[in-house]
Every structure is written in C-alpha cells, then in structure tokens.
GROMACS .gro file of C-alpha atoms in nm:
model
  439
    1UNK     CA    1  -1.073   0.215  -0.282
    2UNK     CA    2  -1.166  -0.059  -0.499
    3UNK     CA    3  -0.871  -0.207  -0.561
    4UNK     CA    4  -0.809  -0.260  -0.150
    5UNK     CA    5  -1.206  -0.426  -0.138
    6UNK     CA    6  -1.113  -0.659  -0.391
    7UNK     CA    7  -0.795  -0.755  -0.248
    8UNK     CA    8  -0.867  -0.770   0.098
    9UNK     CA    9  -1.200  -0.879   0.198
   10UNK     CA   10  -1.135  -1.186   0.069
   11UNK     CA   11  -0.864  -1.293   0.253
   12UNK     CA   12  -1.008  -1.106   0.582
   13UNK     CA   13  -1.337  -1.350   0.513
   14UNK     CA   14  -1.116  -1.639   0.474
   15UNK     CA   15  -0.978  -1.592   0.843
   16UNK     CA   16  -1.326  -1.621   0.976
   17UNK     CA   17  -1.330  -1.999   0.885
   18UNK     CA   18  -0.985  -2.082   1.099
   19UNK     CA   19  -1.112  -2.295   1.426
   20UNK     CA   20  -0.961  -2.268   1.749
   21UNK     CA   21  -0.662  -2.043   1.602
   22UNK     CA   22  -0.613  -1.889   1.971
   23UNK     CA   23  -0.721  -2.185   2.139
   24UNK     CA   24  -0.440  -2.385   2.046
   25UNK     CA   25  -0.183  -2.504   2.294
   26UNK     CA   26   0.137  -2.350   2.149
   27UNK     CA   27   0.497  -2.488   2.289
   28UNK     CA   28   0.732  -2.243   2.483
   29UNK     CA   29   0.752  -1.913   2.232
   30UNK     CA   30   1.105  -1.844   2.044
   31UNK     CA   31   1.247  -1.564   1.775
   32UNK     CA   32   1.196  -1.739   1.433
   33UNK     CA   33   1.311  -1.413   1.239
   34UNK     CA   34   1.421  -1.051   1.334
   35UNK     CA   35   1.336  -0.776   1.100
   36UNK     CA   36   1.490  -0.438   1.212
   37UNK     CA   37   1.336  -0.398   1.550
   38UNK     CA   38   1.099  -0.672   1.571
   39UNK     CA   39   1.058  -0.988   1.569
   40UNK     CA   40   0.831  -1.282   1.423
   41UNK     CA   41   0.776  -1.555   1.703
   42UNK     CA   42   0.707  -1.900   1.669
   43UNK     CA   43   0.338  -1.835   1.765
   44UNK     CA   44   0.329  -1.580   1.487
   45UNK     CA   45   0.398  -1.833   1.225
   46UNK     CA   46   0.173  -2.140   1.364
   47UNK     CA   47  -0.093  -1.894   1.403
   48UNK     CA   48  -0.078  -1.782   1.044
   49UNK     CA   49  -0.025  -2.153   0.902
   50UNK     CA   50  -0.315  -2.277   1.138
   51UNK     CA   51  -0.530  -1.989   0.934
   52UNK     CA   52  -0.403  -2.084   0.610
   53UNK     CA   53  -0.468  -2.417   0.644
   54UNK     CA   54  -0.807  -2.385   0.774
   55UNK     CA   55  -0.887  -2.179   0.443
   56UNK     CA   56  -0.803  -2.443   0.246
   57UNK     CA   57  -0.984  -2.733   0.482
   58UNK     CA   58  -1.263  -2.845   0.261
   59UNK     CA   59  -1.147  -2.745  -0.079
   60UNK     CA   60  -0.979  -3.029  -0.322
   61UNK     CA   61  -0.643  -2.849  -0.322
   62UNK     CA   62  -0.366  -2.985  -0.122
   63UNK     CA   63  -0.122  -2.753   0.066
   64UNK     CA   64   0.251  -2.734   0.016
   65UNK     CA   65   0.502  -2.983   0.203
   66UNK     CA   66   0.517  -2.802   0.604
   67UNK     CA   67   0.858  -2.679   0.523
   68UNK     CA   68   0.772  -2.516   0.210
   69UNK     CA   69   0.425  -2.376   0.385
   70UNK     CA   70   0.634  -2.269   0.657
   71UNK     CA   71   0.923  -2.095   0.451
   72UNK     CA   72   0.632  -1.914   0.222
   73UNK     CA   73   0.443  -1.773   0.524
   74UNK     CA   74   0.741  -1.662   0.716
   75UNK     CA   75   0.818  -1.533   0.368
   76UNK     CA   76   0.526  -1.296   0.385
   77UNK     CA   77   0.531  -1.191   0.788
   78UNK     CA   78   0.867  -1.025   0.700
   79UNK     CA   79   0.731  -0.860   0.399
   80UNK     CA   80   0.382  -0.751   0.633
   81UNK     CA   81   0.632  -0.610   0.899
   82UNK     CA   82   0.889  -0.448   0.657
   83UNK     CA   83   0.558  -0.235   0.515
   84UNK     CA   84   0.380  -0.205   0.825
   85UNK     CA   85   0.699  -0.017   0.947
   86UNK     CA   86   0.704   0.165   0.670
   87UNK     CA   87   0.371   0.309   0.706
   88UNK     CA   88   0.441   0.369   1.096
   89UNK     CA   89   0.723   0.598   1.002
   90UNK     CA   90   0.496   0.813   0.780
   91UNK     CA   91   0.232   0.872   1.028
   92UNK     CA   92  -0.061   0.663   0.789
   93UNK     CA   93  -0.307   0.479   1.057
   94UNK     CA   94  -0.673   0.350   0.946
   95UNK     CA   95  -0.886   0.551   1.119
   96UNK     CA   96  -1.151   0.314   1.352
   97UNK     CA   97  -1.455   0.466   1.160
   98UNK     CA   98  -1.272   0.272   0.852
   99UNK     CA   99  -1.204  -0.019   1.051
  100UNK     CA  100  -1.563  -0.044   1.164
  101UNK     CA  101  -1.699  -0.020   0.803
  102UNK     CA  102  -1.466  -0.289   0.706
  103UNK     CA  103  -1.575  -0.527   1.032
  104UNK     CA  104  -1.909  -0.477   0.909
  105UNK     CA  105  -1.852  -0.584   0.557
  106UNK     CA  106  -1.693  -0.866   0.638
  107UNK     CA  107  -1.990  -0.962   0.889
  108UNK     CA  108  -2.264  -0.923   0.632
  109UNK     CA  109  -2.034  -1.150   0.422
  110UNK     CA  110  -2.140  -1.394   0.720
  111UNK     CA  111  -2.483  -1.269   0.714
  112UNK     CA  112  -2.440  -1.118   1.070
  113UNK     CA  113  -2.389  -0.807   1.230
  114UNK     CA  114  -2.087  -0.661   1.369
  115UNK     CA  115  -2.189  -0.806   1.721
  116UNK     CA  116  -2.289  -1.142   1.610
  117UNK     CA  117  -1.983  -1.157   1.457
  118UNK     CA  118  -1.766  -1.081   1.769
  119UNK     CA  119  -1.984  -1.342   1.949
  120UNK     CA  120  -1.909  -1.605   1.701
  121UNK     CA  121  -1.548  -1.581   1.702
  122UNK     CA  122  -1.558  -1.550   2.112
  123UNK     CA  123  -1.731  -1.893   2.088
  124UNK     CA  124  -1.442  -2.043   1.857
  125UNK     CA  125  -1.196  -1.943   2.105
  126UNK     CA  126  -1.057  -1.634   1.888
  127UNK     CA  127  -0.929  -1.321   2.080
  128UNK     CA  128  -1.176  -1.054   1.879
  129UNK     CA  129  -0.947  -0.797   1.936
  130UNK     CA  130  -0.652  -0.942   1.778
  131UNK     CA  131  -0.893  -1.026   1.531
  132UNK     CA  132  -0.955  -0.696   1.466
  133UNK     CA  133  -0.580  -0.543   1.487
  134UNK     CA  134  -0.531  -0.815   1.234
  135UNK     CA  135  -0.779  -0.639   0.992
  136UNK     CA  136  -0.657  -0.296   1.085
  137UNK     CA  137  -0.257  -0.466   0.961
  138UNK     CA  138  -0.416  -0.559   0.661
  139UNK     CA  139  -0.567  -0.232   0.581
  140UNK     CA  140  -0.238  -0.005   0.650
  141UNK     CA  141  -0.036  -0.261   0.443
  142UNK     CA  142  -0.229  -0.257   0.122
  143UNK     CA  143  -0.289   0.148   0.193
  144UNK     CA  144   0.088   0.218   0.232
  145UNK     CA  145   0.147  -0.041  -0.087
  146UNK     CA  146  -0.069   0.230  -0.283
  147UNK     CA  147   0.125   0.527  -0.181
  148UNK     CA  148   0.460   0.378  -0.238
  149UNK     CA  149   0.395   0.202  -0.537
  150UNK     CA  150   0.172   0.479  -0.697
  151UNK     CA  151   0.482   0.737  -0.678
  152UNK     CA  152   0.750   0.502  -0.874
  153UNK     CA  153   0.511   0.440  -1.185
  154UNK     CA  154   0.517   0.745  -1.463
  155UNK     CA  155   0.261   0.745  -1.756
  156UNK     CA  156   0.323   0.946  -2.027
  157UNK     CA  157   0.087   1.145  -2.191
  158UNK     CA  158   0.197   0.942  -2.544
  159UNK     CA  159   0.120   0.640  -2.359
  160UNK     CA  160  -0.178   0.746  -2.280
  161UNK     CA  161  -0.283   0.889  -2.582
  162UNK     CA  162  -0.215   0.548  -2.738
  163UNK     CA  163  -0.406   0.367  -2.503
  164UNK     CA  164  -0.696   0.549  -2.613
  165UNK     CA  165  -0.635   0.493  -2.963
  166UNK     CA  166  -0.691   0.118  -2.896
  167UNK     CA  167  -0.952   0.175  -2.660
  168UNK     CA  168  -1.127   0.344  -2.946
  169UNK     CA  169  -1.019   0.050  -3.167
  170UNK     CA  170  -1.173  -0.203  -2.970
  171UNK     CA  171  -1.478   0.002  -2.923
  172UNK     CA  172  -1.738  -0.106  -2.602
  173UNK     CA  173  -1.621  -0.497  -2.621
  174UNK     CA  174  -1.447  -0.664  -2.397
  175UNK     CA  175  -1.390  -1.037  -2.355
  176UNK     CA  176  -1.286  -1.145  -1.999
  177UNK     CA  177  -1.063  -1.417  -1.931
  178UNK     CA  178  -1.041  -1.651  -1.616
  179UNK     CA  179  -0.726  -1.750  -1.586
  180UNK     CA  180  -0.456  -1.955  -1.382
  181UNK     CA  181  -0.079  -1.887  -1.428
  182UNK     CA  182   0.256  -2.127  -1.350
  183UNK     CA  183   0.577  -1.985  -1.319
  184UNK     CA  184   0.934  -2.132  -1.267
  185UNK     CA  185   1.196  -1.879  -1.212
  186UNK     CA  186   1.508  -1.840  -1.398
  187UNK     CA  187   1.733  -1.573  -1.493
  188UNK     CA  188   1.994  -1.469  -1.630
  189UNK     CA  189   2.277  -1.640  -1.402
  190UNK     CA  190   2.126  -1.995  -1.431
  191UNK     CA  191   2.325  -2.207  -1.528
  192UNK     CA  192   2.252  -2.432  -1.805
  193UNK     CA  193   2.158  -2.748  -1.614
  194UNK     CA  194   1.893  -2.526  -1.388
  195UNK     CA  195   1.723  -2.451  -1.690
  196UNK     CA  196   1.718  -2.768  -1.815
  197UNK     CA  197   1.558  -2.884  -1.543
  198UNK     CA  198   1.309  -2.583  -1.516
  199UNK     CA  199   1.224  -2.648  -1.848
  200UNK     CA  200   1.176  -3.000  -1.776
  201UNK     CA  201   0.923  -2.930  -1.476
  202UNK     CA  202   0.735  -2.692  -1.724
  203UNK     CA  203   0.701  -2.936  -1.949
  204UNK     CA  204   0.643  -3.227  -1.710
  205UNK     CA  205   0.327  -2.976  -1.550
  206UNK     CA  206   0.178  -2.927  -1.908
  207UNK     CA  207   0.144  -3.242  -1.957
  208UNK     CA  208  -0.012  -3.299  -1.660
  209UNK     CA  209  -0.272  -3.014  -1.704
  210UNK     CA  210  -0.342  -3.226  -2.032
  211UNK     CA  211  -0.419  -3.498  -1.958
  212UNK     CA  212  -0.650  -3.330  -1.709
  213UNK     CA  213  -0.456  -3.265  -1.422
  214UNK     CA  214  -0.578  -2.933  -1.179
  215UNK     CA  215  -0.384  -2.658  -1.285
  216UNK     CA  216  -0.472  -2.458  -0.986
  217UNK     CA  217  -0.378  -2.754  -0.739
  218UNK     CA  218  -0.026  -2.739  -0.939
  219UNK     CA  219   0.021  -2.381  -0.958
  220UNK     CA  220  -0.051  -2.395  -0.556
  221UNK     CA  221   0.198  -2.691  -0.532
  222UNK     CA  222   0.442  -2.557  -0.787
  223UNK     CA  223   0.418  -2.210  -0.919
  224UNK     CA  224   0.655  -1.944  -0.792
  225UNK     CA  225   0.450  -1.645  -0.926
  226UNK     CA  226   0.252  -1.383  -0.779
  227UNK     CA  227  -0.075  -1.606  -0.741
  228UNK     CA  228   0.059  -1.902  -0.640
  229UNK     CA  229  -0.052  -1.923  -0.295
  230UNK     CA  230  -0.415  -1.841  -0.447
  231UNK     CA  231  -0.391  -2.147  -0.738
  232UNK     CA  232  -0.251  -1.935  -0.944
  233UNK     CA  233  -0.570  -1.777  -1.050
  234UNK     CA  234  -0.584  -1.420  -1.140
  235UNK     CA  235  -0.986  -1.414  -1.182
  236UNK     CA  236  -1.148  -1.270  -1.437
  237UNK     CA  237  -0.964  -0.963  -1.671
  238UNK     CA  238  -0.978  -0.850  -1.965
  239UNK     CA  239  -0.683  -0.801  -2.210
  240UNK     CA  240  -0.630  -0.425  -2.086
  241UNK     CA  241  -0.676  -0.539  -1.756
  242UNK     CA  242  -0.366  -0.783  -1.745
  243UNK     CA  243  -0.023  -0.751  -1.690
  244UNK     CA  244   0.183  -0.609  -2.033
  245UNK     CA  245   0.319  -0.986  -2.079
  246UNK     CA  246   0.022  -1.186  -2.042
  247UNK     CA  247  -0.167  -0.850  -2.272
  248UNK     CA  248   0.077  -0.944  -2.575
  249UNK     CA  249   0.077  -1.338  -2.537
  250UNK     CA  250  -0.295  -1.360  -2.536
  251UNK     CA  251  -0.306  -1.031  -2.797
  252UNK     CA  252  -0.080  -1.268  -3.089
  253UNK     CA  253  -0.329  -1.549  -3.055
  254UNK     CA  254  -0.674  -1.656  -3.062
  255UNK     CA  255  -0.794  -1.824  -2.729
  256UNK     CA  256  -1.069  -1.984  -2.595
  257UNK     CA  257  -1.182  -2.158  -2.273
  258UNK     CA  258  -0.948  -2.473  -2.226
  259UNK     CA  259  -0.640  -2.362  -2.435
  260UNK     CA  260  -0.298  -2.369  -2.264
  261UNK     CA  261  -0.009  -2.106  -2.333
  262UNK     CA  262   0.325  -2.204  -2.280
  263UNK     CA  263   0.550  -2.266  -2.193
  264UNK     CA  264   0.675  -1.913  -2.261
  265UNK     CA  265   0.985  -1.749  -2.154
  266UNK     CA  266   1.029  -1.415  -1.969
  267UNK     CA  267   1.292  -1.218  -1.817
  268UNK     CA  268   1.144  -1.395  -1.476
  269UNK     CA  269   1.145  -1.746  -1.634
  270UNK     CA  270   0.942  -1.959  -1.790
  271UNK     CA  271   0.538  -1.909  -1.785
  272UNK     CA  272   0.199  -2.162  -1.844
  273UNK     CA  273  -0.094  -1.990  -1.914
  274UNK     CA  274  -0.453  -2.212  -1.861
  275UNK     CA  275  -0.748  -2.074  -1.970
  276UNK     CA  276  -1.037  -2.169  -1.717
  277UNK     CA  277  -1.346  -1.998  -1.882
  278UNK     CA  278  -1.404  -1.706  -2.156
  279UNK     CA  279  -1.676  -1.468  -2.133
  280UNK     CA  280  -1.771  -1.194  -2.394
  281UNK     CA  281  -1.855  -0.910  -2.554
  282UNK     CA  282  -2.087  -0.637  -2.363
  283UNK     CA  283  -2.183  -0.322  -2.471
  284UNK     CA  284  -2.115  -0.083  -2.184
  285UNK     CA  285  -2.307   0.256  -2.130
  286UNK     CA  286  -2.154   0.486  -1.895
  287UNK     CA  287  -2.395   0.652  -1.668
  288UNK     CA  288  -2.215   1.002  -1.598
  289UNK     CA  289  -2.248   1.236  -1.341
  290UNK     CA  290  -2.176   1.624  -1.240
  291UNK     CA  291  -2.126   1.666  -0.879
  292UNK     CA  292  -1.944   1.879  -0.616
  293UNK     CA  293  -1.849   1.808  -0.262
  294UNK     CA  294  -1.698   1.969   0.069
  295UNK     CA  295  -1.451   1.726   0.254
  296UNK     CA  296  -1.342   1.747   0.567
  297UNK     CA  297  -1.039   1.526   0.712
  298UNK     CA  298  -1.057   1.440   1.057
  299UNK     CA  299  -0.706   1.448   1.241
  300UNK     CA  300  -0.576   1.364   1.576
  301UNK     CA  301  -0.716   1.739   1.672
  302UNK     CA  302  -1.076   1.705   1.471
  303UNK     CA  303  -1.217   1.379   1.584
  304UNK     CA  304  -1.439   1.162   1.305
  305UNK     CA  305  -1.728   1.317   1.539
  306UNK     CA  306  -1.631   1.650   1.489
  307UNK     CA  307  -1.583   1.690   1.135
  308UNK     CA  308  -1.909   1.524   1.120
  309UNK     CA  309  -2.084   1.738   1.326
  310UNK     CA  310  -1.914   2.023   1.117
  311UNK     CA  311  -2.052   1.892   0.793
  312UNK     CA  312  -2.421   1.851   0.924
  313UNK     CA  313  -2.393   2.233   1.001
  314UNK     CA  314  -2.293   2.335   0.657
  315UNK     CA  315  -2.575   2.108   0.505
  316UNK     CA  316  -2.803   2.307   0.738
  317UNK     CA  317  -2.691   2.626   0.641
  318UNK     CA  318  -2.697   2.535   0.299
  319UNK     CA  319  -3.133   2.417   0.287
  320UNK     CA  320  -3.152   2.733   0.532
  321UNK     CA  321  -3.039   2.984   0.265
  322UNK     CA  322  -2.772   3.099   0.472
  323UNK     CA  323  -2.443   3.037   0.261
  324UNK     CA  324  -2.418   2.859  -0.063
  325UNK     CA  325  -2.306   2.579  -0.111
  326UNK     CA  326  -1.986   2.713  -0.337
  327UNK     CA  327  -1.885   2.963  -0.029
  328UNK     CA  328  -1.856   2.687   0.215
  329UNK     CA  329  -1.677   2.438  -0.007
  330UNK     CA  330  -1.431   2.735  -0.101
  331UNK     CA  331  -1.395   2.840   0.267
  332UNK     CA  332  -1.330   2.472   0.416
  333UNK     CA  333  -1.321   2.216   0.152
  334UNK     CA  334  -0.977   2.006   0.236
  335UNK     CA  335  -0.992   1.921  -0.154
  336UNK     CA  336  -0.783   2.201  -0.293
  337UNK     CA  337  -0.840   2.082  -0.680
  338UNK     CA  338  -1.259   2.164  -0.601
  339UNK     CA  339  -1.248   2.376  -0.333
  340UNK     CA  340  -1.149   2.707  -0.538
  341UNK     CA  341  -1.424   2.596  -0.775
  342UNK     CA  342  -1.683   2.608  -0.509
  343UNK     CA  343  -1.647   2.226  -0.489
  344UNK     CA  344  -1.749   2.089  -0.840
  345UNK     CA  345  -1.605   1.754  -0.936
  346UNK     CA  346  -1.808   1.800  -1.315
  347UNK     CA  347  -1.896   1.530  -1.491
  348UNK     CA  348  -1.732   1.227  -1.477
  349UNK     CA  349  -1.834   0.829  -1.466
  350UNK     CA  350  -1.919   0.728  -1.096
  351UNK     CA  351  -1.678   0.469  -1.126
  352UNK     CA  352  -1.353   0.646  -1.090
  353UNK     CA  353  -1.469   0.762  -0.721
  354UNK     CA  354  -1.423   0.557  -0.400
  355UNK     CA  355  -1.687   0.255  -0.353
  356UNK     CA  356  -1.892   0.511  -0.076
  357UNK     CA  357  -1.880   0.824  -0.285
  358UNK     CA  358  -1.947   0.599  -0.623
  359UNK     CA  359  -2.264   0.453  -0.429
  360UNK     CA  360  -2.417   0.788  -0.330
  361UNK     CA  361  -2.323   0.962  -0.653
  362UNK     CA  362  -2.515   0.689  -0.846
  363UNK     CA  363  -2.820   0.654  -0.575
  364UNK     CA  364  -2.892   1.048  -0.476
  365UNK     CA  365  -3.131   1.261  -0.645
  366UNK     CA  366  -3.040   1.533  -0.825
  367UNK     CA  367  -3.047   1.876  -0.603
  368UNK     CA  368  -3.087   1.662  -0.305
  369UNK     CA  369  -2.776   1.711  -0.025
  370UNK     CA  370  -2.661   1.411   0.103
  371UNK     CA  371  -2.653   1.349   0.461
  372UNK     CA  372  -2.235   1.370   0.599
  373UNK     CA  373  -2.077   1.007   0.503
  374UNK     CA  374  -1.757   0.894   0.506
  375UNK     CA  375  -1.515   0.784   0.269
  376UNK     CA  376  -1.094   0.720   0.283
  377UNK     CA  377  -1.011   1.041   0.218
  378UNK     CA  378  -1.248   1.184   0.529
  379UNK     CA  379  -1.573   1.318   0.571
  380UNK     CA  380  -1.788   1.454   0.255
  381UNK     CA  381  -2.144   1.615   0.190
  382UNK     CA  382  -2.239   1.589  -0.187
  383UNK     CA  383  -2.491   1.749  -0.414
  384UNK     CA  384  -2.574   1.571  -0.804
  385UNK     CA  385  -2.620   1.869  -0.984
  386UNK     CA  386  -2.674   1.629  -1.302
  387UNK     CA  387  -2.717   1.293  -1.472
  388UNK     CA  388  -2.662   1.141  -1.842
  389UNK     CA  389  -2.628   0.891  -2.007
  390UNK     CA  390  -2.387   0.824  -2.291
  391UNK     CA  391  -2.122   0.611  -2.457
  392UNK     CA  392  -1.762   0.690  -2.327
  393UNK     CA  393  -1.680   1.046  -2.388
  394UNK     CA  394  -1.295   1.154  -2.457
  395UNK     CA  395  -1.225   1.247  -2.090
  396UNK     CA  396  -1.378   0.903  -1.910
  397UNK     CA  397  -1.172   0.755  -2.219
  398UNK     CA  398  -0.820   0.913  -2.131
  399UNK     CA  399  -0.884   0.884  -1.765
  400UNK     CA  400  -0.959   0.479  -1.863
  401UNK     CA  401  -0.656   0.458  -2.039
  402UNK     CA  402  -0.457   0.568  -1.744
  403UNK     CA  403  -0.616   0.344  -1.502
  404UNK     CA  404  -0.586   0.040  -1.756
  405UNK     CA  405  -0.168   0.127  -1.789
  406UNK     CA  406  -0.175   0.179  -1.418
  407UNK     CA  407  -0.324  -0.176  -1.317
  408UNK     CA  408  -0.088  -0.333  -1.597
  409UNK     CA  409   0.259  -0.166  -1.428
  410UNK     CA  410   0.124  -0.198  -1.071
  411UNK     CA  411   0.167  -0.580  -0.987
  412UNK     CA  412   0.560  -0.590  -1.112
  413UNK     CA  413   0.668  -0.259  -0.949
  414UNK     CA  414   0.460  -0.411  -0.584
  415UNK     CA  415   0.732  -0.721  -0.686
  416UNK     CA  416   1.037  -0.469  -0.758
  417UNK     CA  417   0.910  -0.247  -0.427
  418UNK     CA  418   0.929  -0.548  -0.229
  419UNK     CA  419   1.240  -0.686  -0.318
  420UNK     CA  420   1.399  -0.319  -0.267
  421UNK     CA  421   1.274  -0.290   0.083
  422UNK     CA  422   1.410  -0.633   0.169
  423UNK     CA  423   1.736  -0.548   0.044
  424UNK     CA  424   1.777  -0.233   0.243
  425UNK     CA  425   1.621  -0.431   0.555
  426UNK     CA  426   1.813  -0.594   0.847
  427UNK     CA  427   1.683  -0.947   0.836
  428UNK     CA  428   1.750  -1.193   1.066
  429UNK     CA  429   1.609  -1.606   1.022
  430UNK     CA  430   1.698  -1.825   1.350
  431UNK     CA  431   1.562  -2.114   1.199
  432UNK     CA  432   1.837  -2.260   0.907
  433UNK     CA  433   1.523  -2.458   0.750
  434UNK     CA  434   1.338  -2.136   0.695
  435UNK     CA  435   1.628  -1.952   0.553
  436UNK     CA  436   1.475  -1.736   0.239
  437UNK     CA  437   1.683  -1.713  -0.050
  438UNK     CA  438   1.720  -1.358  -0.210
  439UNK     CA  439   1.504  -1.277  -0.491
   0.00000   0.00000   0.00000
C-alpha cells in the first residue's frame, strides 16, 4: 500500500545511519514502563534515543532537552506495543515474502543488495536480526493502524458526491504546498493564565520565524502536533490532500511560498502555518486500464511457495488452451468481488491498486499473462485486456473523491484511536520523570 511506503521506508532508512546502536555498553537493565503484559526496558529506550539521535547527527536541527527526548520516545514505545498487541490478538503477521521485499527496498535505498546490506550493519556492530524484527514491528503497526482506523471513518455518498462537484470545479489543477505546522495545545479546561501563556509562546515563535528563525528547528523543539518529531513538516499536499482544518485556512486565503498562517485557534489549540515552497498547476492525464486477476492467499496451511506454484499452473493451463482464464479465476480466485466475474477488475486508473499490482498493470502488454507476483493481499496472475488514455472519467472521479475525504479524516481519527487504546490500557511508568500526562 502506498500510504505504508511513504510512511515507513523513511523512517526504516533512517535507522540504517544509527552507529554502534547494539554495540553500546548499556548499564544493568530495569522496567521503565509496563503496558499490559509487557514491558519497555531501559535498553529499549536508549536504544531507540541512540537511533533517533543518530538520524538527526549531521542535520542543523537540534534535538529536544534528554528529558523531553526521553518522555516523547517512551511516549511512542507504549503506543508501538499497545498496537502491536492489538494486531497479535487478531492473528495479522507480515508474511517474510513481504518482509524480504521491504529489506530489499530499503537496501537499494543504500544502493546495495539485501546481503550487502546485512554485512554492513554486521560491521557497525548491529544485531541484523533485530534489525529485521524491527522492520517486521513497523510493518504490523502501520498495517493494523489501517484496519482499525479504516472501520471508524464513514463517507457518505453526499459527501462524496460533493467532493466531486469541487473536483470538477477545480478541474486537472492542483497547486502543492510544502508545509511546516506548530501547535500548542489547549482546550477547553485551560484555565485562563495557560492560555495566556500559550498564546504568548505562539506569538513569541512567529516572531521568531520572522525574523528568519527555522521553523522546522522550532516546530521540532516546540510543536506538540502530529509532525513535530519530523520538524513539523507535512511535505508536499495539495489542498484536497490536507487535513479539513488546514483545507479551509489555506482555502479563505491566497498563499504563496514564505507566508505564515497563524496563529489560529482550534478545538486542539492554537496553530502556525509556514509555507516552505509552492508548486503549481499540472494538467494530469489518467492512463486507464481494464484488467482481471486470480489471487491466491497463502496461509499457515498454503505456504508463499505453494500458492505460487499453484498460480504458475493456472498460467500454464491458461497459454495451453486448457481452461480459460474466467473458469479458473471463478473456481479459485480468493477475490470474491472478481472472482464470480471470471476475475475482471474493468477499467480503472492504475493508481488505486497496490504499488506491485499498479507497476505491472502499467508495464505489461496487453494479452500478455504475467508471471505469479506478489502483492499484500497474496499471490496474483494478471492479464491487461486494455489501455486508454483519457481525462478523469466519473468513476476514477468518485473513487478520487473518496480517497481525498479518506486521507483528510484519517490523521485525527489515528490521534482519537490512539488516545482510546491508551485509555482502556493498563499502563505502568517506573520512572516519575517520564510520567506521560493524559491526552
């Protein structure tokens, strides 16, 4: 899935630069926080500051106070274990042929191969295994984050149908915004000196962004929002692409790269907005595609290898003459919505599929099989039984519209999920220093 690339290769490749993170001598292990039936150990938490602190080695930003590191990464080890147990209970595991495709990606990211890359972290001292259960963790936790999340957002079919209206309005155009975002929390209880003095540090910040200050070094010194241990920086989005409260700020007023926005006040507190850069307008054409596919899901019964070897039998059966390629998919396709169509997918843009699928949809000829490949939702052989191109057309426009209210709901109900599984956690912190206060 794209959105899991996006979000976690990054930080995956960012591990690769910690030195000596196993090689450390680490002092006589204790419980620094309980979270139902584990535990996070010292070691856990110098281990993950050592890695944070090598990412940010030989940038110009400077690293919160070690207390305040310290509280904000034990901070996230109980939210990683709270979801991690979470997935355990449902039975979701990354399969190792995912695993390995993800290794890899992050090793050509290096410009090596999965084995140079084992060698080079052996050589730094790193344990490649824990390495690699590290990138398995990451994996689960931003698949299980999908799956929970996905099921407590409902978009209506008005919604939608509005969405489309203003897609249609706005035509091909889009103007992307890079972006870096401060906030200071308040809400409702404050009292009025806290805000005072919240709005105080907004305004002191502002300032300081104006008269040329870094507002990503402040956002990573200061900011209590979503991006803050990134610099605040949300990359590059268009309007549709943003949150619904940064979508209506930047919607009721011209900007351009440099301006500042803020401070503005939320339900969450109070908000800076600093425009880094402004790109713009593109005409997009949507090259479309009609496919079908048979998927098989491998299982603790069918091994990866088997379902393979299944699928290389069908696609020989298939260029033999002896079945079609409809009576197989309908016979063993695991994708009921296709399978009782004889597999067909019809035409759609390439760029609602998985990153694998997407690739070979775009790439194969069409009336060529492809060879079995692997994607997150199992094994596949695909056929492109057509090609066009063309601007948007009504159903890649309502199925954009969805997407575009998805991604706008889906970073404040992670924020809402989060808090929700905290609460109805039993979480113990040892250390008084580190104690995390609700949210």
């Amino acid at each position: 899935m794209k959105v899991i690339q996006n979000i976690i290769l990054p930080l995956l490749f960012a591990s690769l630069a910690a030195t000596q993170v196993f090689a450390q001598k680490i002092p006589l292990d204790k419980i620094e926080a309980v979270v139902n039936q584990d535990i996070i150990l010292s070691s856990d938490l110098q281990r993950a500051q050592l890695e944070i602190q090598a990412r940010y080695k030989n940038s110009e930003q400077t690293l919160p106070s070690g207390d305040k590191l310290s509280k904000q990464i034990l901070d996230k080890l109980i939210t990683d274990r709270l979801q991690l147990q979470i997935a355990q209970r449902i039975g979701l595991r990354i399969n190792d042929a995912q695993l390995q495709q993800t290794v890899q990606q992050i090793a050509q990211k290096e410009g090596l191969t999965s084995e140079n890359l084992q060698e080079k972290l052996e050589k730094q001292g790193k344990n490649y295994a824990a390495f690699v259960d590290t990138i398995r963790d990451e994996l689960t936790i931003n698949e299980i984050r999908q799956i929970e999340v996905r099921r407590r957002i409902t978009i209506s079919d008005q919604e939608v149908e509005q969405m489309v209206k203003r897609i249609n309005t706005e035509g091909q155009k889009n103007t992307q915004f890079n972006f870096v975002h401060l906030l200071f929390k308040l809400d409702k209880h404050s009292s009025a000196a806290e805000q005072q003095a919240v709005e105080k540090k907004a305004q002191d910040l502002l300032k300081k962004i104006k008269l040329g200050g870094n507002a990503s070094q402040l956002a990573l010194l200061n900011s209590e929002g979503p991006k803050a241990s990134e610099g605040g920086d949300w990359g590059w989005r268009t309007i549709n692409e943003m949150p619904t409260l940064f979508a209506d700020i930047f919607n009721e007023q011209l900007t351009n790269k440099g301006d500042l926005i803020g401070p503005f006040k939320s339900d969450l507190g109070l908000h800076i907005i600093k425009i880094i850069d402004k790109k713009g307008d593109q005409n997009v054409m949507t090259v479309e595609v009609n496919t079908r596919h048979i998927l098989i899901k491998s299982n603790i019964i069918l091994s990866d290898q088997k379902a393979q070897k299944l699928l290389t039998g069908y696609r020989q059966d298939i260029i033999n003459g002896k079945k079609s390629f409809a009576a197989l998919a309908r016979e063993y396709s695991q994708d009921p919505g296709s399978a009782v169509k004889g597999g067909e997918l019809g035409w759609a843009d390439p760029s609602m599929y998985v990153p694998e699928f997407k690739a070979l949809a775009l790439s194969l000829p069409v009336g060529e099989l492809s060879q079995p490949f692997r994607t997150m939702h199992g094994w596949h052989i695909l056929e492109v039984t057509g090609k066009r191109e063309s601007d948007t057309t009504a159903q890649a426009t309502k199925q954009k519209a969805y997407n575009l209210l998805f991604q706008q709901r889906f970073p404040a109900e992670v924020y809402a999920w989060m808090n929700e599984i905290r609460q109805e956690a039993y979480i113990k912190i040892h250390n008084p220093n580190y104690i995390i206060e609700k949210q």
